[in-house]
Short mmCIF file of C-alpha atoms in Angstrom, two decimals:
data_model
loop_
_atom_site.label_atom_id
_atom_site.label_comp_id
_atom_site.label_asym_id
_atom_site.label_seq_id
_atom_site.Cartn_x
_atom_site.Cartn_y
_atom_site.Cartn_z
CA MET A 248 131.61 190.92 55.88
CA MET A 249 130.00 188.01 54.65
CA THR A 250 133.48 185.80 55.08
CA GLU A 251 133.38 187.49 58.71
CA LYS A 252 130.26 185.86 59.14
CA ILE A 253 130.48 182.73 57.43
CA PHE A 254 133.25 182.48 59.97
CA PHE A 255 131.73 182.96 63.34
CA ALA A 256 129.00 180.48 61.61
CA SER A 257 131.50 178.24 61.23
CA LEU A 258 133.37 178.31 64.19
CA LEU A 259 130.15 177.35 66.37
CA CYS A 260 129.29 174.27 64.43
CA PHE A 261 132.87 173.37 65.03
CA PHE A 262 133.54 173.69 68.08
CA SER A 263 129.93 173.03 69.83
CA GLY A 264 130.23 169.51 69.08
CA VAL A 265 133.20 168.66 72.41
CA LEU A 266 130.40 171.11 74.08
CA GLY A 267 128.52 168.12 75.83
CA LYS A 268 124.92 169.30 77.23
CA SER A 269 124.26 172.31 78.16
CA ALA A 270 121.97 172.99 81.00
CA GLN A 271 118.22 172.15 80.25
CA VAL A 272 116.00 175.26 79.30
CA HIS A 273 112.37 174.36 80.11
CA SER A 274 111.10 176.65 77.55
CA ASP A 275 108.65 176.36 74.52
CA VAL A 276 110.59 179.31 72.56
CA ARG A 277 113.08 178.05 70.27
CA VAL A 278 114.56 181.40 70.57
CA GLU A 279 115.67 181.04 73.88
CA SER A 280 116.66 177.65 73.73
CA ILE A 281 119.31 177.90 71.02
CA ASN A 282 120.57 181.02 73.23
CA ALA A 283 121.60 178.93 75.59
CA ALA A 284 123.16 176.69 73.80
CA LEU A 285 125.56 179.42 72.77
CA GLU A 286 125.78 180.94 76.62
CA ALA A 287 127.25 177.61 76.85
CA ALA A 288 129.64 177.82 74.01
CA ARG A 289 130.92 181.26 75.20
CA GLY A 290 131.83 179.91 78.61
CA SER A 291 134.36 177.73 76.91
CA PHE A 292 135.32 179.50 73.90
CA GLY A 293 134.49 183.47 75.07
CA ASP A 294 134.47 185.56 71.88
CA ILE A 295 134.84 183.86 68.65
CA VAL A 296 130.94 183.12 69.86
CA PRO A 297 128.65 185.11 68.18
CA ALA A 298 126.45 186.57 70.64
CA GLU A 299 122.76 185.86 71.12
CA ILE A 300 120.45 185.15 68.34
CA THR A 301 117.63 187.49 68.41
CA PRO A 302 113.76 186.42 66.96
CA GLU A 303 114.70 187.83 63.37
CA GLN A 304 117.58 185.68 63.66
CA TYR A 305 115.63 181.98 64.04
CA ARG A 306 113.65 183.22 61.57
CA GLU A 307 116.31 183.13 59.13
CA LEU A 308 117.32 179.71 60.15
CA ALA A 309 113.79 178.61 59.68
CA TYR A 310 113.65 180.39 56.34
CA GLU A 311 110.73 178.94 54.84
CA GLY A 312 110.17 176.07 56.74
CA TYR A 313 114.19 174.68 57.00
CA LEU A 314 116.16 174.44 59.93
CA LYS A 315 119.77 174.73 59.45
CA LEU A 316 121.80 172.88 62.10
CA CYS A 317 125.27 171.06 61.77
CA GLY A 318 126.63 168.17 61.54
CA VAL A 319 130.01 167.16 63.32
CA GLU A 320 131.81 164.12 63.92
CA TYR A 321 130.62 162.12 66.19
CA ASN A 322 133.59 161.93 68.69
CA PRO A 323 135.69 165.22 68.00
CA GLY A 324 138.75 165.13 68.93
CA GLU A 325 138.95 160.99 68.57
CA LYS A 326 142.49 160.31 66.70
CA THR A 327 141.22 156.78 65.14
CA LYS A 328 137.41 155.94 65.98
CA ASN A 329 135.97 159.54 64.40
CA HIS A 330 133.81 160.28 61.23
CA VAL A 331 131.00 162.03 59.58
CA VAL A 332 131.84 160.20 56.28
CA VAL A 333 133.49 157.00 56.45
CA ASN A 334 134.83 154.40 54.01
CA VAL A 335 134.04 150.78 54.87
CA ASN A 336 135.09 146.79 54.55
CA ARG A 337 133.78 143.44 53.70
CA ASN A 338 133.37 143.15 57.08
CA ASN A 339 131.78 147.05 57.60
CA LYS A 340 135.28 148.30 59.85
CA ALA A 341 136.43 151.71 58.87
CA THR A 342 139.40 152.04 56.12
CA LEU A 343 138.94 155.80 55.26
CA ASN A 344 137.50 158.50 57.87
CA TRP A 345 136.35 162.14 56.64
CA ILE A 346 135.14 164.34 58.39
CA PRO A 347 134.67 168.66 57.73
CA PRO A 348 137.59 170.88 57.02
CA ASP A 349 138.61 173.31 60.61
CA GLY A 350 136.57 175.41 60.48
CA GLU A 351 133.71 174.72 57.87
CA SER A 352 129.89 173.99 58.24
CA PHE A 353 128.63 170.45 57.27
CA CYS A 354 125.07 171.95 56.80
CA VAL A 355 122.04 169.83 57.45
CA PHE A 356 118.80 171.55 56.85
CA VAL A 357 115.65 170.06 58.05
CA LYS A 358 112.19 170.00 57.33
CA GLU A 359 109.02 169.30 58.90
CA GLU A 360 106.10 169.09 57.70
CA GLU A 361 102.31 168.04 58.14
CA HIS A 362 101.29 164.77 59.52
CA ASP A 363 105.00 164.43 61.31
CA LYS A 364 106.36 164.42 57.90
CA TYR A 365 110.11 164.89 57.19
CA GLU A 366 112.37 166.16 55.05
CA VAL A 367 116.71 166.47 55.41
CA ILE A 368 119.31 168.14 53.53
CA LEU A 369 122.42 167.82 54.02
CA ASN A 370 125.15 169.55 52.04
CA GLY A 371 128.77 170.07 53.45
CA THR A 372 132.44 169.41 52.77
CA VAL A 373 134.94 166.60 54.12
CA VAL A 374 138.55 165.95 54.05
CA PRO A 375 140.24 163.02 55.05
CA PHE A 376 140.94 162.73 58.57
CA ASP A 377 144.50 161.48 58.55
CA THR A 378 145.54 164.71 55.86
CA LYS A 379 149.37 163.16 56.45
CA LYS A 380 148.69 160.32 54.70
CA TYR A 381 145.49 161.24 52.31
CA GLY A 382 145.76 164.76 51.55
CA SER A 383 143.29 167.01 51.93
CA GLU A 384 141.50 166.94 48.58
CA PRO A 385 137.56 167.93 49.36
CA LEU A 386 134.72 165.91 49.04
CA HIS A 387 131.68 167.66 48.67
CA VAL A 388 128.42 165.53 49.40
CA ASN A 389 124.70 166.46 48.72
CA ALA A 390 121.90 164.88 49.84
CA LYS A 391 118.15 164.84 50.05
CA PHE A 392 116.50 162.57 51.96
CA THR A 393 112.29 162.02 51.37
CA VAL A 394 109.39 159.60 52.02
CA SER A 395 109.42 159.68 55.51
CA SER A 396 108.00 157.12 58.04
CA ASP A 397 107.67 156.22 61.87
CA TRP A 398 109.24 153.02 63.62
CA GLU A 399 105.67 151.41 62.91
CA SER A 400 106.97 151.34 59.36
CA CYS A 401 109.56 149.33 59.86
CA TRP A 402 110.82 145.41 59.84
CA CYS A 403 113.08 145.31 62.48
CA SER A 404 110.77 146.88 65.55
CA SER A 405 108.01 144.07 64.62
CA GLU A 406 106.99 141.74 66.30
CA GLU A 407 108.16 139.36 63.63
CA VAL A 408 111.70 140.39 65.52
CA ALA A 409 111.30 141.81 68.88
CA LYS A 410 108.52 140.26 69.88
CA ASP A 411 106.74 142.97 71.57
CA PRO A 412 107.02 146.18 69.56
CA LEU A 413 105.70 148.17 72.49
CA ASP A 414 108.25 146.78 74.75
CA PRO A 415 110.95 145.27 72.41
CA HIS A 416 114.09 143.13 73.24
CA TYR A 417 116.49 145.26 72.06
CA GLY A 418 118.91 142.93 71.61
CA LYS A 419 116.86 140.77 68.80
CA VAL A 420 116.33 143.96 67.16
CA GLU A 421 119.82 144.43 66.79
CA LYS A 422 120.99 140.94 66.34
CA LYS A 423 118.08 139.60 63.94
CA CYS A 424 117.94 142.04 61.54
CA THR A 425 119.57 140.65 58.98
CA LEU A 426 119.56 141.24 54.80
CA ASP A 427 118.72 137.27 54.79
CA LYS A 428 115.65 137.25 56.72
CA TYR A 429 114.25 141.31 55.69
CA MET A 430 114.47 139.95 51.98
CA ASN A 431 112.51 136.66 53.61
CA ARG A 432 109.67 138.91 55.35
CA GLU A 433 106.16 137.87 55.80
CA ASP A 434 104.85 141.72 55.06
CA GLU A 435 106.76 143.32 52.66
CA SER A 436 105.43 146.35 53.37
CA LEU A 437 107.98 146.80 55.93
CA LEU A 438 111.00 149.05 55.48
CA PHE A 439 114.65 147.57 56.52
CA CYS A 440 114.61 149.72 60.02
CA PRO A 441 115.12 150.63 62.60
CA LYS A 442 119.00 150.04 62.44
CA CYS A 443 120.54 149.83 66.43
CA ASP A 444 123.72 149.24 66.30
CA GLN A 445 126.40 148.75 69.52
CA GLY A 446 124.24 148.23 72.10
CA LEU A 447 122.73 151.17 71.91
CA CYS A 448 119.48 151.07 71.91
CA LYS A 449 119.60 148.29 74.76
CA GLU A 450 121.79 150.94 76.61
CA ALA A 451 119.51 153.45 75.97
CA GLY A 452 116.62 151.76 77.26
CA LYS A 453 118.21 150.98 80.71
CA LYS A 454 118.63 154.45 81.11
CA SER A 455 115.37 155.62 79.84
CA ASP A 456 114.72 157.48 83.61
CA GLU A 457 117.94 159.09 83.29
CA LEU A 458 117.50 160.39 79.53
CA GLY A 459 113.95 160.71 79.28
CA ALA A 460 113.81 158.15 76.08
CA PRO A 461 110.42 157.15 75.17
CA ASN A 462 109.86 153.58 74.84
CA PRO A 463 110.62 151.54 72.68
CA ILE A 464 112.97 153.77 72.34
CA TYR A 465 113.52 154.54 68.32
CA LYS A 466 109.93 155.71 68.92
CA ASP A 467 110.05 159.45 67.71
CA TRP A 468 113.13 158.49 65.05
CA VAL A 469 112.26 159.24 61.64
CA PHE A 470 113.32 156.88 58.56
CA PHE A 471 113.33 157.65 54.85
CA SER A 472 113.10 155.29 51.77
CA LYS A 473 113.96 157.94 49.19
CA VAL A 474 117.70 159.71 48.69
CA GLU A 475 118.76 161.51 46.23
CA GLY A 476 122.24 162.87 45.64
CA LYS A 477 125.96 162.61 45.37
CA PHE A 478 129.49 162.73 46.36
CA TYR A 479 131.63 164.84 44.04
CA GLY A 480 134.41 166.89 44.21
CA PRO A 481 138.41 166.55 44.11
CA GLY A 482 138.23 163.94 46.58
CA LEU A 483 136.43 161.52 44.68
CA GLY A 484 139.05 159.45 43.57
CA LEU A 485 140.25 158.86 46.50
CA LEU A 486 136.98 158.02 47.60
CA ARG A 487 136.43 155.48 44.65
CA GLN A 488 140.04 154.23 45.00
CA GLU A 489 139.41 153.35 48.60
CA ILE A 490 136.27 151.37 47.43
CA PHE A 491 138.56 149.65 44.92
CA ASN A 492 140.37 148.66 47.56
CA SER A 493 138.05 146.30 49.49
CA PHE A 494 135.91 145.73 46.59
CA PRO A 495 137.99 145.28 43.77
CA ALA A 496 134.97 144.19 41.09
CA VAL A 497 134.26 147.42 41.29
CA ASN A 498 136.13 150.64 38.95
CA PRO A 499 138.03 152.48 40.36
CA ASN A 500 138.30 155.05 37.32
CA LEU A 501 134.59 155.46 37.70
CA LEU A 502 134.32 159.53 38.27
CA GLU A 503 130.47 158.42 40.13
CA CYS A 504 129.12 158.39 42.40
CA THR A 505 125.03 158.49 42.92
CA LEU A 506 124.06 157.70 46.47
CA ASP A 507 121.95 154.11 46.26
CA ILE A 508 120.26 152.86 49.64
CA THR A 509 119.17 148.87 47.55
CA ASN A 510 119.21 146.06 50.45
CA ILE A 511 120.58 148.24 52.86
CA PRO A 512 119.16 149.84 56.61
CA VAL A 513 117.26 153.02 55.39
CA PRO A 514 118.63 156.09 56.80
CA GLN A 515 117.47 157.51 60.43
CA PHE A 516 117.47 160.69 62.16
CA GLY A 517 116.59 161.52 64.87
CA CYS A 518 116.48 164.48 67.48
CA SER A 519 114.25 165.26 71.13
CA ASP A 520 114.83 169.13 70.78
CA LEU A 521 115.73 170.07 67.20
CA SER A 522 114.93 173.84 68.74
CA ASN A 523 118.69 173.12 70.42
CA PRO A 524 120.35 169.63 69.78
CA LEU A 525 122.54 170.01 72.65
CA ASN A 526 120.00 169.94 74.86
CA GLY A 527 118.70 166.75 73.34
CA TYR A 528 118.98 163.47 72.91
CA GLY A 529 119.21 160.73 69.58
CA TYR A 530 119.40 157.49 71.79
CA GLY A 531 121.58 155.89 69.22
CA VAL A 532 119.92 157.14 65.90
CA ASN A 533 123.23 157.94 64.85
CA ALA A 534 124.92 154.56 65.44
CA LYS A 535 127.30 155.91 67.56
CA ASN A 536 126.32 157.24 70.95
CA PHE A 537 123.47 159.00 72.20
CA GLU A 538 123.17 162.70 70.76
CA CYS A 539 120.76 163.93 68.92
CA GLY A 540 121.98 162.33 64.83
CA PHE A 541 121.97 161.12 61.48
CA ALA A 542 123.14 157.54 60.20
CA SER A 543 122.69 155.80 56.84
CA TRP A 544 124.73 153.75 55.08
CA PHE A 545 125.47 153.71 50.97
CA ASN A 546 126.53 152.29 47.74
CA CYS A 547 127.68 153.88 44.39
CA LEU A 548 124.53 153.44 42.55
CA GLU A 549 127.36 153.08 40.04
CA ASP A 550 129.13 149.87 41.25
CA ILE A 551 125.44 147.77 42.64
CA ASP A 552 126.28 145.56 39.34
CA ALA A 553 129.94 144.67 40.32
CA LEU A 554 129.05 144.22 43.73
CA GLY A 555 126.72 141.67 42.73
CA GLY A 556 124.05 143.07 41.13
CA VAL A 557 120.21 144.23 42.82
CA ASP A 558 119.53 140.62 43.51
CA ASN A 559 122.28 139.41 44.97
CA LEU A 560 123.69 142.44 46.94
CA LYS A 561 125.18 141.95 50.61
CA VAL A 562 127.27 144.84 51.04
CA HIS A 563 127.83 148.58 51.45
CA THR A 564 130.49 150.41 50.68
CA LEU A 565 129.63 153.79 52.39
CA ASP A 566 128.89 155.09 55.74
CA ILE A 567 127.72 158.69 57.06
CA ASN A 568 127.57 159.52 60.60
CA PHE A 569 127.22 162.51 62.66
CA ASN A 570 126.23 164.00 65.72
CA LEU A 571 123.78 167.34 65.39
CA ILE A 572 124.24 170.99 66.66
CA PRO A 573 122.87 174.31 66.95
CA CYS A 574 124.17 176.22 63.54
CA PRO A 575 123.25 179.75 63.86
CA THR A 576 123.65 182.46 61.37
CA PRO A 577 124.34 185.96 61.28
CA ALA A 578 121.74 188.44 62.07
CA PRO A 579 119.73 189.01 58.28
CA THR A 580 121.02 192.71 56.72
CA ALA A 581 118.67 195.07 55.14
CA GLN A 582 118.62 193.20 51.74
CA PRO A 583 115.69 191.34 49.98
CA THR A 584 114.96 188.44 51.30
CA PRO A 585 116.79 185.69 48.87
CA LYS A 586 114.46 183.13 47.60
CA GLY A 587 116.03 180.05 49.21
CA ILE A 588 118.92 179.23 51.33
CA CYS A 589 121.62 177.66 49.29
CA LYS A 590 125.83 177.00 48.53
CA ARG A 591 128.46 178.37 47.32
CA VAL A 592 130.41 176.00 45.55
CA ASN A 593 133.38 175.89 43.79
CA MET A 594 136.65 173.60 43.28
CA SER A 595 138.64 174.78 47.02
CA GLU A 596 135.65 175.85 48.91
CA ILE A 597 132.41 175.18 50.03
CA ASP A 598 130.47 177.52 52.45
CA CYS A 599 126.34 177.76 53.52
CA VAL A 600 125.67 181.08 52.61
CA GLU A 601 122.35 183.09 51.91
CA LEU A 602 122.50 183.20 47.89
CA ASP A 603 119.22 184.27 45.62
CA GLY A 604 118.79 180.23 44.32
CA ASP A 605 118.44 181.22 40.59
CA PHE A 606 122.72 181.35 41.11
CA CYS A 607 122.64 178.01 42.58
CA PRO A 608 124.31 174.96 40.55
CA GLU A 609 120.93 172.79 38.94
CA GLU A 610 122.85 169.58 40.25
CA ILE A 611 122.75 171.22 44.18
CA PHE A 612 119.74 170.53 46.38
CA ILE A 613 118.40 173.97 47.45
CA PRO A 614 116.19 174.33 50.32
CA GLY A 615 113.06 176.77 50.15
CA ARG A 616 112.54 176.10 46.49
#
């Protein structure tokens, strides 16, 4: 039974990414909003999509304050420009794209705390997009993003860059927010954000009436200044080799990658409707499209010295970009309520499941603990 439940939840995460926006549901009830997305999914995929969730099920989705969502590649079905995780070279060009395996969930746990503070936990698996060339060894991702701030804590949206913070020049926000200028900013308390990319902020601003976008466009984005986590698993060797191919100073034989954001734009997250991301927008927050989503840029902490050291670090080697979609779980059973939601991990399979937190490996971040 558990395998069947995981299968259906994973299918929804995988297939919903190609559905587009469902009809807007004008309701304050999150359960109804999620059910609208499920109805749209059933219209395209029939019986493989679970039935409507109940308020009891939604309680499980938001267990101990964490809403469980799924991350999917930002351009499902695209043969080249598509990833959740990607290796990049010195010119920030993709060299190796990674996506979730067919039918598996890339879990995104979101917790909204007091005073509009957020915490995001990523737990998932990716494999090379081109399995014929690179094979299909899984790379596991486990990361926690905390110490959140809003756009007014960002340097790139400040008067020094954007001119008028409330009516910004998005071209300047995108083009003039460079590391060299950031390192010489007047107010050293400001963070390296927001990261507008590919003209998306400017385009979203022009479509603000159509999209219902705020002004500035990143007004509701969330930025994180603390990151904990790592990449690990059988695919780590390939990830490290690909970093070495573009940055020969690093050690390709070092099988460690602790996530580090030194001298890099801070991670950003946004969705206008977290209760149903298919009805919401991110307005460019994932640096790829207008969908609800997440973006972050990284180096492996173990590579910092080889890449120039903290004082001279001007490159990054890895990106994470994805869309957010609903990821309903099956109805709870008559078993005692678990202490938390965690992930069952081994070297060949990684699934979102509900387990007693005491059984989770120590290195895995566990929502609810």
